[in-house]
Coordinates of C-alpha atoms in Angstrom, one line a residue:
Chain A
M1 CA 0.2 0.0 0.1
S2 CA 1.4 3.6 -1.0
S3 CA 1.8 5.9 1.7
E4 CA 2.1 9.8 1.1
F5 CA 3.3 9.4 4.3
L6 CA 6.0 7.4 4.1
A7 CA 7.2 9.4 1.1
A8 CA 7.4 12.6 3.5
K9 CA 9.4 11.1 6.3
A10 CA 12.0 9.9 3.9
K11 CA 12.5 13.6 3.7
M12 CA 12.0 14.9 7.2
P13 CA 14.7 16.6 8.6
N14 CA 16.6 15.2 10.9
L15 CA 16.1 16.5 14.5
G16 CA 18.4 15.1 16.7
I17 CA 18.2 14.7 20.2
G18 CA 15.6 17.4 22.0
L19 CA 13.8 18.7 25.2
G20 CA 10.4 19.7 26.4
L21 CA 10.5 23.4 26.6
R22 CA 9.2 24.0 30.0
R23 CA 9.1 27.7 31.4
E24 CA 10.8 26.0 34.7
L25 CA 14.1 25.3 33.0
A26 CA 13.2 27.7 30.2
T27 CA 16.5 30.1 30.7
Q28 CA 18.5 27.1 31.8
T29 CA 17.2 25.3 28.1
F30 CA 17.9 28.8 26.2
A31 CA 21.6 28.7 27.2
S32 CA 22.2 25.4 26.7
S33 CA 21.6 25.3 22.8
A34 CA 25.1 23.8 22.1
S35 CA 23.9 20.3 23.8
I36 CA 20.3 20.5 22.7
D37 CA 19.6 20.2 18.9
W38 CA 15.8 20.8 19.2
L39 CA 12.9 21.7 21.4
E40 CA 9.5 20.4 21.7
L41 CA 6.4 22.5 23.1
V42 CA 3.0 22.3 23.8
P43 CA 1.1 24.1 21.2
E44 CA -2.3 24.5 24.1
N45 CA 0.5 26.9 26.1
Y46 CA 1.4 29.4 23.3
M47 CA -1.9 29.5 20.5
N48 CA -3.1 32.9 21.3
L49 CA -1.2 34.0 23.9
G50 CA 0.9 37.1 25.1
G51 CA 2.7 38.1 27.7
H52 CA 6.0 35.3 28.7
A53 CA 4.4 32.6 26.6
R54 CA 5.0 34.8 23.1
S55 CA 8.4 36.1 24.5
R56 CA 9.5 32.1 25.3
L57 CA 8.2 31.2 21.8
D58 CA 10.0 33.9 20.1
E59 CA 13.4 33.2 21.6
A60 CA 13.0 29.5 21.4
K61 CA 11.8 29.9 17.6
S62 CA 15.3 32.3 17.4
K63 CA 17.6 29.6 18.6
F64 CA 16.1 25.7 18.2
P65 CA 14.4 24.1 15.9
L66 CA 10.9 23.1 17.3
V67 CA 7.7 20.8 17.0
T68 CA 4.6 21.0 19.1
H69 CA 3.1 18.1 20.8
G70 CA -0.2 18.7 21.7
V71 CA -2.8 17.7 24.5
N72 CA -6.1 18.4 23.5
L73 CA -6.7 17.5 20.0
S74 CA -8.6 14.7 21.7
I75 CA -8.9 12.7 18.5
G76 CA -10.3 10.0 19.7
S77 CA -13.6 11.9 21.1
T78 CA -16.9 11.9 19.6
D79 CA -17.0 15.8 19.6
P80 CA -16.7 17.4 16.3
L81 CA -13.2 17.7 16.0
N82 CA -12.7 21.4 16.8
V83 CA -11.5 23.3 13.8
D84 CA -11.1 26.5 16.1
Y85 CA -8.2 24.5 17.8
L86 CA -6.4 23.2 14.8
R87 CA -7.4 26.8 13.0
S88 CA -4.8 27.7 15.9
L89 CA -2.8 25.1 15.8
S90 CA -1.8 25.6 12.4
N91 CA -0.9 29.3 12.6
L92 CA 1.8 28.2 15.7
L93 CA 3.0 25.6 13.1
D94 CA 3.5 28.0 10.4
Y95 CA 5.0 30.8 12.8
I96 CA 7.4 27.8 14.0
D97 CA 8.0 26.3 10.5
A98 CA 7.6 22.8 12.1
P99 CA 8.2 19.9 10.1
W100 CA 5.7 17.6 11.7
W101 CA 3.2 17.9 14.6
S102 CA 1.8 15.2 17.3
D103 CA -0.5 15.2 19.6
H104 CA -1.6 11.7 21.8
L105 CA -3.6 8.4 21.0
C106 CA -6.7 9.5 23.4
F107 CA -9.4 11.1 23.9
T108 CA -9.3 14.8 26.3
S109 CA -12.7 16.1 26.1
V110 CA -16.6 15.1 26.2
D111 CA -19.5 17.0 25.3
G112 CA -17.3 19.7 24.7
A113 CA -15.7 19.6 28.1
Y114 CA -12.5 19.2 28.2
L115 CA -10.9 17.2 31.0
H116 CA -7.1 17.9 30.7
D117 CA -5.9 14.6 31.3
L118 CA -4.8 11.7 28.3
L119 CA -7.9 9.4 28.4
P120 CA -7.6 6.0 26.8
L121 CA -9.8 4.6 24.2
P122 CA -12.2 1.2 23.9
L123 CA -9.5 -0.9 22.0
S124 CA -12.6 -1.5 18.8
S125 CA -12.2 -1.2 15.6
E126 CA -15.1 1.4 15.8
A127 CA -12.7 3.4 17.4
A128 CA -9.9 2.3 15.1
V129 CA -12.0 3.7 12.2
H130 CA -13.5 6.9 14.2
V131 CA -10.1 8.1 14.5
A132 CA -8.1 7.7 11.4
K133 CA -11.0 9.5 9.7
R134 CA -10.3 12.0 12.0
A135 CA -6.8 12.5 12.2
R136 CA -7.2 12.5 8.2
E137 CA -9.7 15.5 8.2
A138 CA -6.9 17.1 11.4
Q139 CA -4.2 16.3 9.1
A140 CA -5.7 17.9 5.7
I141 CA -6.5 20.9 8.1
V142 CA -3.3 21.7 9.4
G143 CA -1.9 20.8 6.4
R144 CA 1.5 19.6 8.0
P145 CA 2.9 15.7 8.7
M146 CA 1.1 14.4 11.8
L147 CA 2.5 11.8 14.4
L148 CA 0.2 10.2 17.1
E149 CA 1.7 8.9 20.2
N150 CA 1.1 5.9 22.0
I151 CA 0.0 6.5 25.5
S152 CA 0.1 5.2 29.1
Y153 CA -2.6 4.1 30.7
Y154 CA -4.2 2.5 33.5
M155 CA -6.9 0.6 33.1
H156 CA -8.6 -1.9 31.0
M157 CA -11.5 0.0 28.8
P158 CA -14.7 -1.4 28.4
G159 CA -15.7 -2.5 24.7
S160 CA -11.7 -3.2 24.0
H161 CA -11.7 -6.4 21.9
V162 CA -8.1 -5.9 19.9
A163 CA -4.7 -6.0 20.4
E164 CA -3.5 -2.4 21.3
T165 CA -0.9 -2.8 18.4
D166 CA -3.4 -3.8 16.0
F167 CA -5.2 -0.6 17.3
I168 CA -2.4 1.8 16.6
C169 CA -1.4 -0.1 13.0
E170 CA -5.0 0.3 11.5
I171 CA -5.4 3.8 12.6
L172 CA -1.5 5.0 11.2
E173 CA -2.3 3.0 8.1
R174 CA -5.7 4.1 8.4
A175 CA -4.9 7.4 8.6
D176 CA -1.5 7.4 6.5
C177 CA 0.2 9.3 9.7
G178 CA 3.6 8.7 11.5
L179 CA 4.0 7.5 15.1
L180 CA 5.4 9.3 18.2
L181 CA 6.7 6.3 20.0
D182 CA 7.0 6.8 23.5
V183 CA 8.8 3.8 25.1
N184 CA 8.7 5.0 28.5
N185 CA 4.7 4.4 27.7
V186 CA 5.3 0.6 26.2
Y187 CA 7.7 -0.1 29.5
V188 CA 5.0 1.5 32.1
N189 CA 2.0 -0.4 30.3
S190 CA 4.1 -3.6 29.9
V191 CA 4.6 -3.8 33.6
N192 CA 1.1 -2.6 34.6
L193 CA -0.5 -4.5 32.1
N194 CA 2.2 -7.0 32.1
F195 CA 2.8 -7.9 28.9
D196 CA 6.4 -8.4 26.7
P197 CA 7.0 -4.6 25.8
Y198 CA 9.7 -6.1 22.8
K199 CA 7.4 -8.1 21.3
F200 CA 4.9 -5.5 21.6
L201 CA 7.2 -3.0 19.9
D202 CA 8.0 -5.5 17.2
E203 CA 3.9 -6.0 16.5
L204 CA 4.2 -2.0 15.8
P205 CA 4.7 -0.6 12.1
L206 CA 7.7 0.9 13.7
E207 CA 8.6 2.2 9.8
R208 CA 6.3 5.0 10.7
V209 CA 8.3 6.4 14.0
V210 CA 9.5 9.9 13.2
Q211 CA 10.3 10.9 17.1
I212 CA 10.6 9.5 19.8
H213 CA 9.9 9.7 23.6
I214 CA 12.0 8.6 26.5
A215 CA 10.8 9.8 30.0
G216 CA 11.0 8.6 33.5
H217 CA 7.8 7.4 35.9
G218 CA 6.7 6.8 39.1
R219 CA 4.4 4.8 41.1
S220 CA 1.7 5.0 43.3
D221 CA 0.8 1.4 45.2
E222 CA 0.9 -1.5 42.6
V223 CA 1.2 0.7 39.4
L224 CA 3.8 2.3 37.6
I225 CA 2.8 6.0 36.7
D226 CA 4.3 8.2 34.3
T227 CA 4.7 11.1 35.4
H228 CA 7.8 12.8 33.6
G229 CA 9.1 13.4 37.2
A230 CA 12.2 11.0 37.5
A231 CA 15.2 10.0 35.8
V232 CA 14.9 7.3 32.7
I233 CA 15.6 4.2 33.9
E234 CA 17.9 1.5 32.3
P235 CA 14.8 -0.9 31.0
V236 CA 13.5 2.2 29.1
F237 CA 17.1 3.0 27.7
Q238 CA 17.5 -0.7 26.1
L239 CA 13.5 -0.3 24.5
L240 CA 14.9 3.0 22.9
E241 CA 18.3 1.2 21.8
Y242 CA 16.4 -2.1 20.9
V243 CA 14.1 0.2 18.6
L244 CA 16.8 2.5 17.1
K245 CA 18.1 -0.6 16.0
R246 CA 15.7 -1.3 13.6
C247 CA 14.2 1.7 12.2
E248 CA 15.2 5.3 11.4
V249 CA 14.1 7.5 13.5
K250 CA 14.6 11.5 13.0
A251 CA 14.5 12.8 16.6
I252 CA 14.0 12.0 20.1
M253 CA 13.0 14.0 22.7
L254 CA 13.2 13.6 26.9
E255 CA 10.2 15.0 28.9
R256 CA 10.8 16.1 31.9
D257 CA 8.1 17.9 34.0
Q258 CA 8.3 18.0 37.0
N259 CA 10.1 17.2 40.3
Y260 CA 13.1 19.1 38.3
P261 CA 16.6 18.0 39.1
E262 CA 20.0 19.6 38.4
F263 CA 20.0 20.9 34.7
E264 CA 23.2 19.7 34.6
E265 CA 21.2 15.8 35.2
I266 CA 19.1 16.9 32.2
L267 CA 21.9 17.4 30.2
A268 CA 23.8 14.2 30.7
E269 CA 20.6 11.9 30.3
L270 CA 20.8 13.8 26.7
D271 CA 24.4 12.7 26.2
Q272 CA 23.3 9.4 27.3
V273 CA 21.2 9.2 24.4
R274 CA 23.7 10.8 22.2
D275 CA 26.1 8.5 22.7
M276 CA 23.6 5.8 22.1
V277 CA 22.4 7.0 18.3
K278 CA 25.9 7.8 17.1
K279 CA 26.2 4.2 17.8
F280 CA 22.8 3.1 16.0
Q281 CA 21.3 5.9 14.2
P282 CA 24.3 9.1 13.4
Q283 CA 22.9 9.9 10.2
M284 CA 20.4 11.8 12.9
L285 CA 22.6 13.5 13.9
N286 CA 23.7 15.1 10.5
K287 CA 21.2 17.9 11.0
D288 CA 19.7 19.3 7.4
L289 CA 17.7 22.2 9.0
S290 CA 18.2 24.6 6.0
K291 CA 14.7 25.8 5.4
N292 CA 14.9 23.7 2.1
A293 CA 14.7 20.8 3.6
M294 CA 12.2 21.8 6.2
Q295 CA 9.8 22.8 3.5
K296 CA 10.6 19.4 1.7
C297 CA 8.9 17.7 4.2
R298 CA 5.3 19.4 3.7
P299 CA 3.0 16.5 2.3
Chain B
M1 CA -32.0 -13.3 29.1
I2 CA -28.9 -11.2 28.9
K3 CA -28.4 -9.2 25.8
V4 CA -24.8 -9.3 24.6
S5 CA -24.4 -5.9 22.5
Q6 CA -21.1 -4.0 22.3
P7 CA -21.4 -0.5 24.0
K8 CA -20.7 2.5 21.4
L9 CA -17.6 4.9 21.6
N10 CA -19.7 7.8 22.4
D11 CA -21.9 5.6 24.7
I12 CA -18.3 4.5 26.9
E13 CA -17.0 8.1 26.6
N14 CA -19.9 9.5 28.1
K15 CA -20.5 7.2 30.8
L16 CA -16.7 6.9 32.1
Y17 CA -16.7 11.0 31.6
R18 CA -19.5 11.4 34.3
L19 CA -17.8 8.2 36.0
W20 CA -14.3 10.3 36.5
T21 CA -15.9 13.7 37.0
N22 CA -19.1 13.1 39.2
R23 CA -18.4 12.2 42.8
Q24 CA -22.2 11.2 43.2
E25 CA -22.2 8.9 40.0
R26 CA -18.8 7.1 41.4
A27 CA -20.0 6.4 44.4
A28 CA -23.2 5.1 43.3
F29 CA -21.1 3.0 40.6
I30 CA -18.6 1.6 43.2
E31 CA -21.4 0.8 45.7
G32 CA -23.8 -0.2 43.5
G33 CA -21.5 -1.5 40.6
K34 CA -23.5 0.9 38.1
G35 CA -24.6 4.2 37.4
A36 CA -27.9 5.5 39.6
E37 CA -29.6 6.5 36.5
Q38 CA -29.1 3.2 34.5
K39 CA -31.0 1.0 37.3
D40 CA -34.2 1.5 35.1
D41 CA -32.2 0.6 32.0
S42 CA -31.7 -2.5 29.5
D43 CA -30.0 -5.6 30.8
S44 CA -27.3 -4.8 28.0
V45 CA -26.5 -1.0 29.4
D46 CA -25.9 -3.0 32.8
N47 CA -23.7 -5.5 31.4
F48 CA -21.6 -2.8 30.1
T49 CA -21.5 -0.9 33.4
K50 CA -20.2 -4.0 34.8
S51 CA -17.8 -4.1 32.6
I52 CA -16.0 -1.1 33.9
D53 CA -12.5 -1.7 36.1
G54 CA -13.1 -0.1 39.0
K55 CA -10.0 0.5 40.6
G56 CA -9.1 2.4 36.7
V57 CA -12.0 4.5 37.5
M58 CA -11.2 5.2 40.8
L59 CA -7.7 5.8 39.6
Y60 CA -8.5 7.8 36.9
S61 CA -10.5 10.2 39.0
S62 CA -7.9 10.8 41.9
L63 CA -5.5 12.1 38.7
I64 CA -8.5 14.6 37.1
E65 CA -9.1 15.4 40.9
L66 CA -5.5 15.9 41.9
G67 CA -4.8 18.3 38.7
R68 CA -8.2 20.4 39.2
V69 CA -7.2 20.8 42.6
D70 CA -3.8 22.0 41.9
L71 CA -4.4 23.8 39.2
M72 CA -7.4 26.0 41.2
S73 CA -4.2 26.0 44.4
S74 CA -1.9 27.6 42.1
I75 CA -4.6 30.4 40.5
F76 CA -6.4 31.1 43.8
P77 CA -3.9 30.8 46.5
V78 CA -5.3 32.9 48.9
L79 CA -8.9 31.8 48.4
K80 CA -7.9 28.6 49.4
D81 CA -6.1 30.3 52.6
L82 CA -9.2 31.6 53.3
V83 CA -11.6 28.9 53.1
G84 CA -9.3 25.8 54.3
K85 CA -10.2 22.5 53.6
Q86 CA -13.3 23.7 51.9
F87 CA -11.2 24.7 49.0
K88 CA -10.7 21.3 47.8
T89 CA -14.7 20.6 47.7
L90 CA -15.3 23.2 46.4
V91 CA -13.1 22.8 43.6
L92 CA -14.4 19.4 42.6
D93 CA -18.1 21.1 42.7
Y94 CA -17.1 23.9 40.3
F95 CA -15.7 21.7 38.1
E96 CA -19.3 19.6 37.8
Q97 CA -21.1 22.5 37.8
L98 CA -18.8 24.5 35.5
P99 CA -16.5 21.9 33.5
P100 CA -14.0 23.4 31.2
N101 CA -14.9 24.3 27.6
H102 CA -11.6 25.8 26.8
Y103 CA -8.3 23.3 25.2
N104 CA -6.3 25.6 27.7
L105 CA -5.7 24.6 31.0
N106 CA -5.5 27.6 32.6
Q107 CA -9.0 28.7 31.3
S108 CA -10.3 26.2 33.2
A109 CA -10.4 28.6 35.8
S110 CA -11.6 31.0 34.0
R111 CA -15.5 31.0 35.8
F112 CA -14.7 30.2 39.0
A113 CA -15.8 33.9 40.5
E114 CA -19.1 33.6 38.2
Y115 CA -19.6 29.9 40.3
L116 CA -18.8 31.8 44.1
R117 CA -21.5 34.2 43.8
T118 CA -23.8 30.7 43.3
V119 CA -22.3 29.5 46.9
E120 CA -24.7 31.0 49.2
K121 CA -23.7 29.7 52.6
L122 CA -20.2 30.9 51.7
N123 CA -21.2 34.2 50.3
G124 CA -23.1 35.0 53.4
R125 CA -19.7 34.4 55.5
Y126 CA -17.4 35.6 53.2
P127 CA -19.5 38.4 50.9
F128 CA -16.2 39.3 49.2
I129 CA -15.1 36.0 47.9
S130 CA -16.5 36.5 44.2
E131 CA -14.6 39.4 44.0
L132 CA -11.3 37.5 45.7
A133 CA -11.8 34.8 43.5
D134 CA -12.0 37.5 40.1
Y135 CA -9.1 39.3 41.2
E136 CA -6.7 36.3 41.4
W137 CA -8.1 35.5 38.7
I138 CA -7.2 38.5 36.3
E139 CA -3.5 38.6 36.9
L140 CA -3.6 35.4 34.8
A141 CA -5.8 36.6 32.2
V142 CA -3.5 39.7 31.6
L143 CA -0.6 38.1 32.2
E144 CA -1.9 35.3 29.2
D145 CA -3.8 37.9 26.8
D146 CA -3.5 37.4 23.6
S147 CA -2.2 41.3 22.6
H148 CA 0.9 41.6 21.0
N149 CA 3.9 42.5 23.7
L150 CA 3.8 46.5 22.4
M151 CA 6.7 48.6 23.7
R152 CA 6.1 52.0 25.2
S153 CA 6.5 55.0 23.0
D154 CA 9.5 56.8 24.2
S155 CA 7.9 58.4 27.8
K156 CA 9.9 61.6 27.2
V157 CA 8.5 62.4 24.3
M158 CA 4.4 61.6 25.7
A159 CA 5.8 63.5 29.1
E160 CA 6.4 66.6 26.8
S161 CA 2.7 66.4 25.2
S162 CA 1.6 67.4 28.0
A163 CA 3.2 70.6 27.6
D164 CA 1.4 72.1 25.1
P165 CA -2.0 72.0 26.2
A166 CA -3.7 72.8 22.5
R167 CA -2.0 69.9 21.1
F168 CA -2.4 67.6 24.1
A169 CA -6.2 68.0 24.2
G170 CA -6.3 66.6 20.5
L171 CA -4.1 63.5 20.9
K172 CA -5.5 60.5 21.5
P173 CA -4.1 57.9 24.1
V174 CA -3.7 54.3 23.8
L175 CA -4.2 52.1 26.4
N176 CA -1.9 49.2 27.3
C177 CA -3.8 46.1 25.7
A178 CA -3.2 44.1 28.1
F179 CA -5.4 45.7 30.7
I180 CA -8.7 45.0 32.7
A181 CA -10.4 47.5 35.3
R182 CA -12.6 46.2 38.1
H183 CA -15.3 47.8 39.9
Y184 CA -15.2 46.2 43.5
N185 CA -17.8 46.5 46.4
Y186 CA -15.7 45.3 49.0
P187 CA -12.0 46.2 49.0
V188 CA -10.4 43.2 48.0
P189 CA -7.0 44.5 48.0
R190 CA -7.2 45.4 51.6
L191 CA -8.0 42.3 52.4
L192 CA -6.0 40.0 50.4
A193 CA -3.6 41.4 52.2
E194 CA -5.1 40.7 55.0
I195 CA -5.9 37.5 54.2
Q196 CA -2.0 36.8 53.3
A197 CA -0.6 38.2 56.4
G198 CA -2.7 35.5 58.5
Q199 CA -4.9 38.4 60.0
K200 CA -7.5 38.0 61.6
L201 CA -11.2 38.9 59.6
P202 CA -13.4 40.5 60.9
R203 CA -17.4 39.0 61.5
R204 CA -19.0 41.2 59.4
F205 CA -17.8 43.1 56.0
K206 CA -18.6 46.2 55.0
Q207 CA -19.1 47.7 51.2
E208 CA -16.6 49.9 50.2
P209 CA -16.4 51.0 46.6
T210 CA -12.8 49.8 45.2
Y211 CA -11.9 50.3 41.7
V212 CA -8.7 48.1 40.4
V213 CA -7.0 48.8 37.3
V214 CA -4.6 45.1 36.7
Y215 CA -2.3 45.7 33.5
R216 CA 1.0 43.8 32.2
D217 CA 4.0 45.7 32.1
P218 CA 5.0 46.3 28.9
D219 CA 9.1 46.1 29.7
T220 CA 9.1 43.3 32.2
L221 CA 5.8 41.4 31.1
D222 CA 4.5 40.9 34.7
A223 CA 1.2 41.6 35.9
R224 CA 1.0 45.2 37.7
F225 CA -2.5 46.2 40.1
L226 CA -3.2 49.4 40.5
E227 CA -6.3 51.1 42.8
V228 CA -7.7 54.0 41.7
G229 CA -9.9 56.4 42.4
E230 CA -13.6 56.3 40.5
V231 CA -13.0 59.4 38.3
A232 CA -9.1 57.9 36.6
Y233 CA -11.3 54.1 36.4
R234 CA -14.0 56.4 34.7
M235 CA -11.3 57.2 32.2
L236 CA -10.0 54.4 31.7
E237 CA -13.3 52.7 31.0
N238 CA -14.0 55.6 28.7
V239 CA -10.5 55.0 26.8
K240 CA -11.0 51.2 26.6
N241 CA -14.6 51.4 25.2
N242 CA -14.3 54.6 22.7
P243 CA -10.6 54.0 21.7
H244 CA -11.0 57.2 19.3
T245 CA -11.9 59.8 22.2
T246 CA -9.0 62.5 22.5
Y247 CA -7.4 63.7 26.1
G248 CA -9.9 66.7 25.6
E249 CA -12.5 64.9 25.0
L250 CA -11.7 62.2 28.1
I251 CA -10.9 65.2 30.6
T252 CA -14.7 66.8 29.6
A253 CA -16.3 64.0 29.8
A254 CA -14.9 63.2 32.9
C255 CA -15.0 67.1 34.7
S256 CA -18.9 67.0 33.2
A257 CA -20.2 63.8 35.2
E258 CA -18.2 64.6 38.4
S259 CA -19.8 68.4 38.4
A260 CA -22.9 67.1 37.6
G261 CA -23.2 65.1 41.0
K262 CA -21.5 66.5 44.4
N263 CA -18.1 67.5 43.3
K264 CA -18.2 71.4 42.0
D265 CA -14.9 72.1 42.1
V266 CA -14.0 72.1 38.1
Q267 CA -10.4 73.4 38.4
A268 CA -9.4 70.5 41.2
L269 CA -11.3 67.9 38.7
L270 CA -9.1 68.8 36.1
T271 CA -5.8 68.6 37.8
G272 CA -7.0 65.5 38.8
C273 CA -7.2 64.1 35.8
L274 CA -4.4 65.5 34.4
E275 CA -2.4 64.0 36.8
A276 CA -3.9 60.6 36.7
I277 CA -2.9 60.7 33.1
D278 CA 0.3 61.8 33.6
Q279 CA 0.7 58.4 36.1
F280 CA -1.3 56.3 33.6
K281 CA 1.7 57.4 31.0
N282 CA 4.5 56.5 33.4
L283 CA 3.1 53.6 34.6
A284 CA 2.7 52.3 30.8
I285 CA -1.4 52.3 31.2
I286 CA -1.2 54.6 28.8
V287 CA 1.8 53.4 26.0
A288 CA 1.0 55.4 23.2
E289 CA -0.6 59.1 21.7
I290 CA -1.9 59.1 18.0

């Protein structure tokens, strides 16, 4: 089956090793442009906002290539797509000239009410068809390649009757979009739901992976929670290595959203990722960030 | 006979939404294994409800509640101090009554003052509570306002404009775009300072009209608060509602309104208006003149 997305992926720029732009870390992040290749930002924190947010965005844009990673597209919701949201997002993506954009494979709103949390979808054919249709529409409105991220989740949703990997495959192929593979989410789910994370990775359409997230997690009672509030653990690095040996990736990003350590610790984690990338995918560090390359990846 | 049919995606999302966010429905579900409103429903729906993972519902609801209380604590720290342990219940009830309708997380807090007006018992004890919530909210509203980060005009040039009365009267002041003016019935800034200082509040609160201006400093992008008099407040509202008003028209309107009332000293009013305008320029509430 031909895929416009895979053709577009081949032309996407290699961004390298990145960090999430967070208000609390912004000053140190901006001062470390020699050690950080690119930044990922949460668009909802910058869309239609002035003041410090706008100033931070402008500074980030002047120093780094940027992509967005949204939290409220609500691709799995049965609400109508929020076209105002997509237009605002599109304006932001134009402003930062992002080579791609991403959000989560989940729902975050019901009947127009936002939960501001990433909520799991039932793993069903109905949901897969529904999400894929909306993903195509969203991608068409925005006009840039879209990636969907596999989420961590903490309950079995009623109505689920297919394997998660089949669910993800069906959506990505029907929507012809990319995968933002979060290896920490794979790890967290594998522990909570008791499955083999390597088998899970083998069953994913890894050729559609453009970007990878790595992060740390916490524990609440018997459950691992994807907090982004701790250092990345070795099993997650091992999953990253496993993926890097199997598919071409354009960018890797470290997520750290709370319980911030000394910034040097974050930079050390980025260096650890960089060493791995040098070994398995050195081309990712050959950045071709000219405007021409950024333009070429548009579908 | 139990019907076995797949629940629709819409039904699943709606049901889970209610269980995650509605405390009463969740309690009924946990106690009885099904939602209160579904007791008379079909067996297939009942079967669907029974298939829902109760531990998962509790975990997600606690994560959602934690996020909501954290958000509101960060935006309304003084109000939280004032009401103490009630704060969490108020927040959760607010989110049930007026669920977030915007993708921006902070916007979830935008209707808290409106909600607090409906909580009778709390208003009986703290009649200013809704105004306090508004006062805390507008700081964030100004900080995040979508208007461009305007640079102020050269303050020396603006200061010189006042020196030529004829030219000055024809100039139109340009207001800082990130600007909110409020008229409160209670002295909210003073009450806020007293709560922050841990002072014991009186049993009864007397109404005291208070005029507040909040604006974004063009240099630092921080929010600035300023308490102003009624005349100054009305002048700023006038500029905001009529952006093409000249200084001359502004001062004439202010003096006419005041002299028609109790204040007959027009010269003093004029001086007061000019001083207020100078202060607004110095503080970058007025950022330019055209």
